[in-house]
């Protein structure tokens, strides 16, 4: 099955800083998603990005499918960005997705 | 519109009790997923429905776990004879189509087995 590795496991930054989170996959995936889990436990889908680059405000993501990794960029961090960021991948859009263990991001004011 | 809702939000059970966790997906969503999230870990897949059909139950950890979605909307995850290792947050997600991309998650049910 698919193995998902995320790095770094923990990241502490000052407000306003930029960050890059990485996700490596053991196998090629056709379904790749990034999620943010806020401190109250709610999972919010950020991007569906099996390949290419997408941007949404201060967040952007890039997936290099041929090399089986994806990057999530957060610019000008705000305290509300704190939480755990997960990537997840699956073989198809209609199948289960396998989550990584997450990157815990803490933004200090 | 309303998102995915789950009830109860918190459940405390004594070891050996049966529990039932409910998921109300976004109206009209075809696909429904259940995940289990242990403390400090990422969610782990349990089972997947497309309408009322359970297409994948490979993640259910034992035969004590059972899920149903009889009318293709509301789903129930039932755990029989709960054990302490069943303590976790149980998350439900839905998506609009069978071949869609984005999964929309509910707030989860935190189950504690004493």
JSON list of C-alpha atoms in Angstrom, two decimals:
[
{"chain": "A", "resi": 1, "resn": "UNK", "atom": "CA", "xyz": [0.00, 0.00, 0.00]},
{"chain": "A", "resi": 2, "resn": "UNK", "atom": "CA", "xyz": [0.85, 3.67, -0.18]},
{"chain": "A", "resi": 3, "resn": "UNK", "atom": "CA", "xyz": [3.21, 5.08, 2.45]},
{"chain": "A", "resi": 4, "resn": "UNK", "atom": "CA", "xyz": [3.07, 8.83, 3.11]},
{"chain": "A", "resi": 5, "resn": "UNK", "atom": "CA", "xyz": [5.91, 10.67, 4.80]},
{"chain": "A", "resi": 6, "resn": "UNK", "atom": "CA", "xyz": [5.62, 14.29, 5.92]},
{"chain": "A", "resi": 7, "resn": "UNK", "atom": "CA", "xyz": [8.31, 16.68, 7.01]},
{"chain": "A", "resi": 8, "resn": "UNK", "atom": "CA", "xyz": [9.07, 18.42, 9.22]},
{"chain": "A", "resi": 9, "resn": "UNK", "atom": "CA", "xyz": [6.98, 16.88, 12.00]},
{"chain": "A", "resi": 10, "resn": "UNK", "atom": "CA", "xyz": [6.92, 20.14, 13.93]},
{"chain": "A", "resi": 11, "resn": "UNK", "atom": "CA", "xyz": [7.48, 23.75, 12.93]},
{"chain": "A", "resi": 12, "resn": "UNK", "atom": "CA", "xyz": [7.41, 26.85, 15.11]},
{"chain": "A", "resi": 13, "resn": "UNK", "atom": "CA", "xyz": [7.46, 30.24, 13.37]},
{"chain": "A", "resi": 14, "resn": "UNK", "atom": "CA", "xyz": [6.90, 33.88, 14.11]},
{"chain": "A", "resi": 15, "resn": "UNK", "atom": "CA", "xyz": [3.92, 35.62, 12.59]},
{"chain": "A", "resi": 16, "resn": "UNK", "atom": "CA", "xyz": [4.78, 36.89, 9.12]},
{"chain": "A", "resi": 17, "resn": "UNK", "atom": "CA", "xyz": [7.26, 34.14, 8.29]},
{"chain": "A", "resi": 18, "resn": "UNK", "atom": "CA", "xyz": [7.02, 31.82, 5.29]},
{"chain": "A", "resi": 19, "resn": "UNK", "atom": "CA", "xyz": [7.12, 28.03, 5.43]},
{"chain": "A", "resi": 20, "resn": "UNK", "atom": "CA", "xyz": [7.37, 24.99, 3.20]},
{"chain": "A", "resi": 21, "resn": "UNK", "atom": "CA", "xyz": [5.89, 21.63, 4.14]},
{"chain": "A", "resi": 22, "resn": "UNK", "atom": "CA", "xyz": [6.81, 18.47, 2.25]},
{"chain": "A", "resi": 23, "resn": "UNK", "atom": "CA", "xyz": [5.03, 15.22, 1.54]},
{"chain": "A", "resi": 24, "resn": "UNK", "atom": "CA", "xyz": [6.68, 12.16, -0.04]},
{"chain": "A", "resi": 25, "resn": "UNK", "atom": "CA", "xyz": [4.79, 9.16, -1.41]},
{"chain": "A", "resi": 26, "resn": "UNK", "atom": "CA", "xyz": [6.07, 5.62, -1.79]},
{"chain": "A", "resi": 27, "resn": "UNK", "atom": "CA", "xyz": [4.01, 5.07, -4.94]},
{"chain": "A", "resi": 28, "resn": "UNK", "atom": "CA", "xyz": [2.44, 7.12, -7.70]},
{"chain": "A", "resi": 29, "resn": "UNK", "atom": "CA", "xyz": [-0.93, 8.54, -6.69]},
{"chain": "A", "resi": 30, "resn": "UNK", "atom": "CA", "xyz": [-3.74, 9.96, -8.81]},
{"chain": "A", "resi": 31, "resn": "UNK", "atom": "CA", "xyz": [-5.50, 11.55, -5.85]},
{"chain": "A", "resi": 32, "resn": "UNK", "atom": "CA", "xyz": [-3.47, 13.88, -3.64]},
{"chain": "A", "resi": 33, "resn": "UNK", "atom": "CA", "xyz": [-4.98, 16.28, -1.12]},
{"chain": "A", "resi": 34, "resn": "UNK", "atom": "CA", "xyz": [-3.73, 18.69, 1.52]},
{"chain": "A", "resi": 35, "resn": "UNK", "atom": "CA", "xyz": [-5.74, 19.33, 4.69]},
{"chain": "A", "resi": 36, "resn": "UNK", "atom": "CA", "xyz": [-5.52, 21.66, 7.67]},
{"chain": "A", "resi": 37, "resn": "UNK", "atom": "CA", "xyz": [-6.75, 20.39, 11.03]},
{"chain": "A", "resi": 38, "resn": "UNK", "atom": "CA", "xyz": [-7.42, 23.32, 13.32]},
{"chain": "A", "resi": 39, "resn": "UNK", "atom": "CA", "xyz": [-6.91, 23.21, 17.09]},
{"chain": "A", "resi": 40, "resn": "UNK", "atom": "CA", "xyz": [-10.57, 22.17, 17.51]},
{"chain": "A", "resi": 41, "resn": "UNK", "atom": "CA", "xyz": [-10.05, 19.11, 15.35]},
{"chain": "A", "resi": 42, "resn": "UNK", "atom": "CA", "xyz": [-11.89, 20.22, 12.22]},
{"chain": "A", "resi": 43, "resn": "UNK", "atom": "CA", "xyz": [-10.28, 19.01, 8.99]},
{"chain": "A", "resi": 44, "resn": "UNK", "atom": "CA", "xyz": [-10.47, 21.49, 6.13]},
{"chain": "A", "resi": 45, "resn": "UNK", "atom": "CA", "xyz": [-9.55, 20.56, 2.60]},
{"chain": "A", "resi": 46, "resn": "UNK", "atom": "CA", "xyz": [-6.96, 22.98, 1.21]},
{"chain": "A", "resi": 47, "resn": "UNK", "atom": "CA", "xyz": [-6.04, 21.55, -2.17]},
{"chain": "A", "resi": 48, "resn": "UNK", "atom": "CA", "xyz": [-6.75, 18.67, -4.46]},
{"chain": "A", "resi": 49, "resn": "UNK", "atom": "CA", "xyz": [-3.51, 18.55, -6.43]},
{"chain": "A", "resi": 50, "resn": "UNK", "atom": "CA", "xyz": [-2.39, 15.27, -8.05]},
{"chain": "A", "resi": 51, "resn": "UNK", "atom": "CA", "xyz": [-0.06, 17.30, -10.27]},
{"chain": "A", "resi": 52, "resn": "UNK", "atom": "CA", "xyz": [0.93, 20.86, -11.06]},
{"chain": "A", "resi": 53, "resn": "UNK", "atom": "CA", "xyz": [0.61, 24.02, -8.99]},
{"chain": "A", "resi": 54, "resn": "UNK", "atom": "CA", "xyz": [-2.36, 25.72, -7.37]},
{"chain": "A", "resi": 55, "resn": "UNK", "atom": "CA", "xyz": [-2.68, 28.87, -5.31]},
{"chain": "A", "resi": 56, "resn": "UNK", "atom": "CA", "xyz": [-5.32, 30.07, -2.90]},
{"chain": "A", "resi": 57, "resn": "UNK", "atom": "CA", "xyz": [-4.50, 33.36, -1.21]},
{"chain": "A", "resi": 58, "resn": "UNK", "atom": "CA", "xyz": [-1.40, 32.96, 0.96]},
{"chain": "A", "resi": 59, "resn": "UNK", "atom": "CA", "xyz": [-1.31, 29.22, 0.37]},
{"chain": "A", "resi": 60, "resn": "UNK", "atom": "CA", "xyz": [0.01, 27.41, -2.65]},
{"chain": "A", "resi": 61, "resn": "UNK", "atom": "CA", "xyz": [0.87, 23.82, -3.44]},
{"chain": "A", "resi": 62, "resn": "UNK", "atom": "CA", "xyz": [3.02, 22.07, -6.01]},
{"chain": "A", "resi": 63, "resn": "UNK", "atom": "CA", "xyz": [3.03, 18.37, -6.83]},
{"chain": "A", "resi": 64, "resn": "UNK", "atom": "CA", "xyz": [5.77, 16.73, -8.88]},
{"chain": "A", "resi": 65, "resn": "UNK", "atom": "CA", "xyz": [4.01, 13.49, -9.70]},
{"chain": "A", "resi": 66, "resn": "UNK", "atom": "CA", "xyz": [6.98, 11.90, -11.49]},
{"chain": "A", "resi": 67, "resn": "UNK", "atom": "CA", "xyz": [9.08, 12.26, -8.35]},
{"chain": "A", "resi": 68, "resn": "UNK", "atom": "CA", "xyz": [6.22, 11.41, -5.97]},
{"chain": "A", "resi": 69, "resn": "UNK", "atom": "CA", "xyz": [6.30, 14.47, -3.75]},
{"chain": "A", "resi": 70, "resn": "UNK", "atom": "CA", "xyz": [4.22, 17.52, -3.00]},
{"chain": "A", "resi": 71, "resn": "UNK", "atom": "CA", "xyz": [4.99, 20.82, -1.30]},
{"chain": "A", "resi": 72, "resn": "UNK", "atom": "CA", "xyz": [2.68, 23.19, 0.56]},
{"chain": "A", "resi": 73, "resn": "UNK", "atom": "CA", "xyz": [3.80, 26.81, 0.85]},
{"chain": "A", "resi": 74, "resn": "UNK", "atom": "CA", "xyz": [2.41, 29.19, 3.45]},
{"chain": "A", "resi": 75, "resn": "UNK", "atom": "CA", "xyz": [3.40, 32.83, 3.09]},
{"chain": "A", "resi": 76, "resn": "UNK", "atom": "CA", "xyz": [3.08, 35.65, 5.62]},
{"chain": "A", "resi": 77, "resn": "UNK", "atom": "CA", "xyz": [1.95, 33.25, 8.35]},
{"chain": "A", "resi": 78, "resn": "UNK", "atom": "CA", "xyz": [-0.82, 34.26, 10.73]},
{"chain": "A", "resi": 79, "resn": "UNK", "atom": "CA", "xyz": [-1.67, 32.80, 14.12]},
{"chain": "A", "resi": 80, "resn": "UNK", "atom": "CA", "xyz": [-4.82, 31.31, 12.60]},
{"chain": "A", "resi": 81, "resn": "UNK", "atom": "CA", "xyz": [-2.60, 29.14, 10.40]},
{"chain": "A", "resi": 82, "resn": "UNK", "atom": "CA", "xyz": [-1.64, 27.12, 13.46]},
{"chain": "A", "resi": 83, "resn": "UNK", "atom": "CA", "xyz": [-2.69, 23.50, 13.55]},
{"chain": "A", "resi": 84, "resn": "UNK", "atom": "CA", "xyz": [-1.72, 20.26, 11.87]},
{"chain": "A", "resi": 85, "resn": "UNK", "atom": "CA", "xyz": [-1.27, 19.99, 8.12]},
{"chain": "A", "resi": 86, "resn": "UNK", "atom": "CA", "xyz": [-1.88, 16.61, 6.53]},
{"chain": "A", "resi": 87, "resn": "UNK", "atom": "CA", "xyz": [-1.30, 15.37, 3.05]},
{"chain": "A", "resi": 88, "resn": "UNK", "atom": "CA", "xyz": [-3.12, 12.29, 1.81]},
{"chain": "A", "resi": 89, "resn": "UNK", "atom": "CA", "xyz": [-2.95, 10.22, -1.34]},
{"chain": "A", "resi": 90, "resn": "UNK", "atom": "CA", "xyz": [-4.86, 7.51, -3.13]},
{"chain": "A", "resi": 91, "resn": "UNK", "atom": "CA", "xyz": [-4.84, 5.58, -6.36]},
{"chain": "A", "resi": 92, "resn": "UNK", "atom": "CA", "xyz": [-8.04, 7.11, -7.69]},
{"chain": "A", "resi": 93, "resn": "UNK", "atom": "CA", "xyz": [-10.50, 9.87, -6.97]},
{"chain": "A", "resi": 94, "resn": "UNK", "atom": "CA", "xyz": [-13.15, 7.45, -5.73]},
{"chain": "A", "resi": 95, "resn": "UNK", "atom": "CA", "xyz": [-11.02, 5.44, -3.39]},
{"chain": "A", "resi": 96, "resn": "UNK", "atom": "CA", "xyz": [-9.66, 5.69, 0.10]},
{"chain": "A", "resi": 97, "resn": "UNK", "atom": "CA", "xyz": [-6.84, 8.12, 0.77]},
{"chain": "A", "resi": 98, "resn": "UNK", "atom": "CA", "xyz": [-3.88, 7.40, 3.02]},
{"chain": "A", "resi": 99, "resn": "UNK", "atom": "CA", "xyz": [-2.85, 10.18, 5.37]},
{"chain": "A", "resi": 100, "resn": "UNK", "atom": "CA", "xyz": [0.61, 11.11, 6.51]},
{"chain": "A", "resi": 101, "resn": "UNK", "atom": "CA", "xyz": [1.32, 11.73, 10.18]},
{"chain": "A", "resi": 102, "resn": "UNK", "atom": "CA", "xyz": [1.13, 15.49, 9.70]},
{"chain": "A", "resi": 103, "resn": "UNK", "atom": "CA", "xyz": [3.19, 18.61, 10.30]},
{"chain": "A", "resi": 104, "resn": "UNK", "atom": "CA", "xyz": [2.27, 20.48, 13.47]},
{"chain": "A", "resi": 105, "resn": "UNK", "atom": "CA", "xyz": [2.62, 24.22, 12.78]},
{"chain": "A", "resi": 106, "resn": "UNK", "atom": "CA", "xyz": [2.66, 26.78, 15.56]},
{"chain": "A", "resi": 107, "resn": "UNK", "atom": "CA", "xyz": [2.64, 30.46, 14.66]},
{"chain": "A", "resi": 108, "resn": "UNK", "atom": "CA", "xyz": [3.71, 32.76, 17.47]},
{"chain": "A", "resi": 109, "resn": "UNK", "atom": "CA", "xyz": [2.44, 36.38, 17.58]},
{"chain": "B", "resi": 1, "resn": "UNK", "atom": "CA", "xyz": [-25.26, 25.32, 3.18]},
{"chain": "B", "resi": 2, "resn": "UNK", "atom": "CA", "xyz": [-24.90, 22.83, 6.02]},
{"chain": "B", "resi": 3, "resn": "UNK", "atom": "CA", "xyz": [-21.73, 20.82, 6.20]},
{"chain": "B", "resi": 4, "resn": "UNK", "atom": "CA", "xyz": [-21.18, 17.26, 7.35]},
{"chain": "B", "resi": 5, "resn": "UNK", "atom": "CA", "xyz": [-22.55, 16.71, 10.83]},
{"chain": "B", "resi": 6, "resn": "UNK", "atom": "CA", "xyz": [-21.79, 13.94, 13.29]},
{"chain": "B", "resi": 7, "resn": "UNK", "atom": "CA", "xyz": [-23.41, 12.87, 16.52]},
{"chain": "B", "resi": 8, "resn": "UNK", "atom": "CA", "xyz": [-22.76, 12.50, 19.29]},
{"chain": "B", "resi": 9, "resn": "UNK", "atom": "CA", "xyz": [-19.72, 14.76, 19.45]},
{"chain": "B", "resi": 10, "resn": "UNK", "atom": "CA", "xyz": [-18.47, 12.93, 22.54]},
{"chain": "B", "resi": 11, "resn": "UNK", "atom": "CA", "xyz": [-19.20, 9.41, 23.73]},
{"chain": "B", "resi": 12, "resn": "UNK", "atom": "CA", "xyz": [-17.96, 7.65, 26.83]},
{"chain": "B", "resi": 13, "resn": "UNK", "atom": "CA", "xyz": [-18.54, 3.91, 26.93]},
{"chain": "B", "resi": 14, "resn": "UNK", "atom": "CA", "xyz": [-17.67, 1.19, 29.37]},
{"chain": "B", "resi": 15, "resn": "UNK", "atom": "CA", "xyz": [-15.62, -1.64, 27.96]},
{"chain": "B", "resi": 16, "resn": "UNK", "atom": "CA", "xyz": [-17.94, -4.21, 26.44]},
{"chain": "B", "resi": 17, "resn": "UNK", "atom": "CA", "xyz": [-20.73, -1.78, 25.57]},
{"chain": "B", "resi": 18, "resn": "UNK", "atom": "CA", "xyz": [-22.00, -1.30, 22.03]},
{"chain": "B", "resi": 19, "resn": "UNK", "atom": "CA", "xyz": [-21.94, 2.19, 20.50]},
{"chain": "B", "resi": 20, "resn": "UNK", "atom": "CA", "xyz": [-23.47, 3.75, 17.39]},
{"chain": "B", "resi": 21, "resn": "UNK", "atom": "CA", "xyz": [-22.02, 6.84, 15.74]},
{"chain": "B", "resi": 22, "resn": "UNK", "atom": "CA", "xyz": [-24.03, 8.81, 13.22]},
{"chain": "B", "resi": 23, "resn": "UNK", "atom": "CA", "xyz": [-22.95, 10.79, 10.17]},
{"chain": "B", "resi": 24, "resn": "UNK", "atom": "CA", "xyz": [-25.15, 13.17, 8.19]},
{"chain": "B", "resi": 25, "resn": "UNK", "atom": "CA", "xyz": [-23.33, 13.96, 4.95]},
{"chain": "B", "resi": 26, "resn": "UNK", "atom": "CA", "xyz": [-23.88, 17.05, 2.85]},
{"chain": "B", "resi": 27, "resn": "UNK", "atom": "CA", "xyz": [-27.20, 16.64, 1.07]},
{"chain": "B", "resi": 28, "resn": "UNK", "atom": "CA", "xyz": [-26.87, 14.91, -2.27]},
{"chain": "B", "resi": 29, "resn": "UNK", "atom": "CA", "xyz": [-23.32, 13.71, -1.77]},
{"chain": "B", "resi": 30, "resn": "UNK", "atom": "CA", "xyz": [-22.77, 10.31, -3.33]},
{"chain": "B", "resi": 31, "resn": "UNK", "atom": "CA", "xyz": [-19.60, 9.21, -1.56]},
{"chain": "B", "resi": 32, "resn": "UNK", "atom": "CA", "xyz": [-19.19, 8.76, 2.19]},
{"chain": "B", "resi": 33, "resn": "UNK", "atom": "CA", "xyz": [-16.05, 7.78, 4.07]},
{"chain": "B", "resi": 34, "resn": "UNK", "atom": "CA", "xyz": [-15.33, 6.83, 7.69]},
{"chain": "B", "resi": 35, "resn": "UNK", "atom": "CA", "xyz": [-11.91, 7.36, 9.26]},
{"chain": "B", "resi": 36, "resn": "UNK", "atom": "CA", "xyz": [-10.43, 6.67, 12.68]},
{"chain": "B", "resi": 37, "resn": "UNK", "atom": "CA", "xyz": [-7.95, 9.14, 14.15]},
{"chain": "B", "resi": 38, "resn": "UNK", "atom": "CA", "xyz": [-5.87, 8.20, 17.17]},
{"chain": "B", "resi": 39, "resn": "UNK", "atom": "CA", "xyz": [-4.29, 10.93, 19.27]},
{"chain": "B", "resi": 40, "resn": "UNK", "atom": "CA", "xyz": [-1.34, 12.51, 17.49]},
{"chain": "B", "resi": 41, "resn": "UNK", "atom": "CA", "xyz": [-1.84, 10.49, 14.31]},
{"chain": "B", "resi": 42, "resn": "UNK", "atom": "CA", "xyz": [-3.32, 11.09, 10.89]},
{"chain": "B", "resi": 43, "resn": "UNK", "atom": "CA", "xyz": [-6.78, 9.74, 10.08]},
{"chain": "B", "resi": 44, "resn": "UNK", "atom": "CA", "xyz": [-6.90, 6.10, 9.01]},
{"chain": "B", "resi": 45, "resn": "UNK", "atom": "CA", "xyz": [-9.42, 4.85, 6.48]},
{"chain": "B", "resi": 46, "resn": "UNK", "atom": "CA", "xyz": [-12.14, 2.53, 7.74]},
{"chain": "B", "resi": 47, "resn": "UNK", "atom": "CA", "xyz": [-14.78, 2.16, 5.03]},
{"chain": "B", "resi": 48, "resn": "UNK", "atom": "CA", "xyz": [-16.28, 3.79, 1.91]},
{"chain": "B", "resi": 49, "resn": "UNK", "atom": "CA", "xyz": [-19.85, 3.98, 0.56]},
{"chain": "B", "resi": 50, "resn": "UNK", "atom": "CA", "xyz": [-21.06, 4.99, -2.85]},
{"chain": "B", "resi": 51, "resn": "UNK", "atom": "CA", "xyz": [-24.74, 5.74, -2.27]},
{"chain": "B", "resi": 52, "resn": "UNK", "atom": "CA", "xyz": [-25.96, 2.75, -0.22]},
{"chain": "B", "resi": 53, "resn": "UNK", "atom": "CA", "xyz": [-23.30, 0.34, -1.49]},
{"chain": "B", "resi": 54, "resn": "UNK", "atom": "CA", "xyz": [-20.33, -0.34, 0.76]},
{"chain": "B", "resi": 55, "resn": "UNK", "atom": "CA", "xyz": [-17.56, -0.60, -1.81]},
{"chain": "B", "resi": 56, "resn": "UNK", "atom": "CA", "xyz": [-14.56, -0.85, 0.49]},
{"chain": "B", "resi": 57, "resn": "UNK", "atom": "CA", "xyz": [-14.44, -2.00, 4.09]},
{"chain": "B", "resi": 58, "resn": "UNK", "atom": "CA", "xyz": [-10.82, -3.02, 4.11]},
{"chain": "B", "resi": 59, "resn": "UNK", "atom": "CA", "xyz": [-9.94, -0.63, 6.93]},
{"chain": "B", "resi": 60, "resn": "UNK", "atom": "CA", "xyz": [-12.39, -1.93, 9.51]},
{"chain": "B", "resi": 61, "resn": "UNK", "atom": "CA", "xyz": [-10.09, -3.27, 12.27]},
{"chain": "B", "resi": 62, "resn": "UNK", "atom": "CA", "xyz": [-12.23, -6.21, 13.34]},
{"chain": "B", "resi": 63, "resn": "UNK", "atom": "CA", "xyz": [-15.62, -7.81, 12.93]},
{"chain": "B", "resi": 64, "resn": "UNK", "atom": "CA", "xyz": [-16.78, -5.76, 15.90]},
{"chain": "B", "resi": 65, "resn": "UNK", "atom": "CA", "xyz": [-16.97, -2.78, 13.55]},
{"chain": "B", "resi": 66, "resn": "UNK", "atom": "CA", "xyz": [-19.93, -2.46, 11.23]},
{"chain": "B", "resi": 67, "resn": "UNK", "atom": "CA", "xyz": [-21.10, 0.41, 9.03]},
{"chain": "B", "resi": 68, "resn": "UNK", "atom": "CA", "xyz": [-24.26, 0.96, 7.06]},
{"chain": "B", "resi": 69, "resn": "UNK", "atom": "CA", "xyz": [-25.88, 3.56, 4.84]},
{"chain": "B", "resi": 70, "resn": "UNK", "atom": "CA", "xyz": [-29.22, 1.98, 4.02]},
{"chain": "B", "resi": 71, "resn": "UNK", "atom": "CA", "xyz": [-30.82, 4.84, 2.08]},
{"chain": "B", "resi": 72, "resn": "UNK", "atom": "CA", "xyz": [-27.71, 6.35, 0.61]},
{"chain": "B", "resi": 73, "resn": "UNK", "atom": "CA", "xyz": [-27.64, 9.37, 2.90]},
{"chain": "B", "resi": 74, "resn": "UNK", "atom": "CA", "xyz": [-27.19, 9.05, 6.68]},
{"chain": "B", "resi": 75, "resn": "UNK", "atom": "CA", "xyz": [-24.58, 6.51, 7.79]},
{"chain": "B", "resi": 76, "resn": "UNK", "atom": "CA", "xyz": [-24.05, 4.75, 11.09]},
{"chain": "B", "resi": 77, "resn": "UNK", "atom": "CA", "xyz": [-20.82, 3.24, 12.36]},
{"chain": "B", "resi": 78, "resn": "UNK", "atom": "CA", "xyz": [-21.46, 0.62, 15.02]},
{"chain": "B", "resi": 79, "resn": "UNK", "atom": "CA", "xyz": [-18.85, -0.81, 17.33]},
{"chain": "B", "resi": 80, "resn": "UNK", "atom": "CA", "xyz": [-19.79, -3.87, 19.32]},
{"chain": "B", "resi": 81, "resn": "UNK", "atom": "CA", "xyz": [-18.22, -4.93, 22.61]},
{"chain": "B", "resi": 82, "resn": "UNK", "atom": "CA", "xyz": [-16.00, -1.84, 22.73]},
{"chain": "B", "resi": 83, "resn": "UNK", "atom": "CA", "xyz": [-12.39, -2.19, 23.85]},
{"chain": "B", "resi": 84, "resn": "UNK", "atom": "CA", "xyz": [-10.01, 0.44, 25.21]},
{"chain": "B", "resi": 85, "resn": "UNK", "atom": "CA", "xyz": [-8.04, 0.41, 21.95]},
{"chain": "B", "resi": 86, "resn": "UNK", "atom": "CA", "xyz": [-11.20, 1.65, 20.18]},
{"chain": "B", "resi": 87, "resn": "UNK", "atom": "CA", "xyz": [-10.77, 5.03, 21.89]},
{"chain": "B", "resi": 88, "resn": "UNK", "atom": "CA", "xyz": [-10.22, 7.56, 19.11]},
{"chain": "B", "resi": 89, "resn": "UNK", "atom": "CA", "xyz": [-11.91, 10.29, 17.10]},
{"chain": "B", "resi": 90, "resn": "UNK", "atom": "CA", "xyz": [-14.14, 8.88, 14.37]},
{"chain": "B", "resi": 91, "resn": "UNK", "atom": "CA", "xyz": [-14.37, 11.15, 11.34]},
{"chain": "B", "resi": 92, "resn": "UNK", "atom": "CA", "xyz": [-16.89, 11.07, 8.54]},
{"chain": "B", "resi": 93, "resn": "UNK", "atom": "CA", "xyz": [-16.35, 12.69, 5.15]},
{"chain": "B", "resi": 94, "resn": "UNK", "atom": "CA", "xyz": [-18.50, 13.05, 2.07]},
{"chain": "B", "resi": 95, "resn": "UNK", "atom": "CA", "xyz": [-17.93, 14.10, -1.52]},
{"chain": "B", "resi": 96, "resn": "UNK", "atom": "CA", "xyz": [-20.35, 15.04, -4.27]},
{"chain": "B", "resi": 97, "resn": "UNK", "atom": "CA", "xyz": [-19.69, 12.40, -6.90]},
{"chain": "B", "resi": 98, "resn": "UNK", "atom": "CA", "xyz": [-18.24, 8.93, -7.17]},
{"chain": "B", "resi": 99, "resn": "UNK", "atom": "CA", "xyz": [-15.22, 10.25, -8.98]},
{"chain": "B", "resi": 100, "resn": "UNK", "atom": "CA", "xyz": [-14.83, 13.54, -7.19]},
{"chain": "B", "resi": 101, "resn": "UNK", "atom": "CA", "xyz": [-11.76, 15.05, -5.70]},
{"chain": "B", "resi": 102, "resn": "UNK", "atom": "CA", "xyz": [-12.49, 16.91, -2.50]},
{"chain": "B", "resi": 103, "resn": "UNK", "atom": "CA", "xyz": [-13.61, 15.22, 0.70]},
{"chain": "B", "resi": 104, "resn": "UNK", "atom": "CA", "xyz": [-15.55, 17.36, 3.18]},
{"chain": "B", "resi": 105, "resn": "UNK", "atom": "CA", "xyz": [-15.08, 16.30, 6.79]},
{"chain": "B", "resi": 106, "resn": "UNK", "atom": "CA", "xyz": [-17.41, 16.43, 9.76]},
{"chain": "B", "resi": 107, "resn": "UNK", "atom": "CA", "xyz": [-16.27, 17.54, 13.23]},
{"chain": "B", "resi": 108, "resn": "UNK", "atom": "CA", "xyz": [-15.82, 13.97, 14.43]},
{"chain": "B", "resi": 109, "resn": "UNK", "atom": "CA", "xyz": [-17.03, 11.90, 17.38]},
{"chain": "B", "resi": 110, "resn": "UNK", "atom": "CA", "xyz": [-14.54, 11.46, 20.21]},
{"chain": "B", "resi": 111, "resn": "UNK", "atom": "CA", "xyz": [-15.03, 7.98, 21.68]},
{"chain": "B", "resi": 112, "resn": "UNK", "atom": "CA", "xyz": [-13.52, 7.15, 25.05]},
{"chain": "B", "resi": 113, "resn": "UNK", "atom": "CA", "xyz": [-13.75, 3.57, 26.27]},
{"chain": "B", "resi": 114, "resn": "UNK", "atom": "CA", "xyz": [-13.15, 3.12, 29.98]}
]
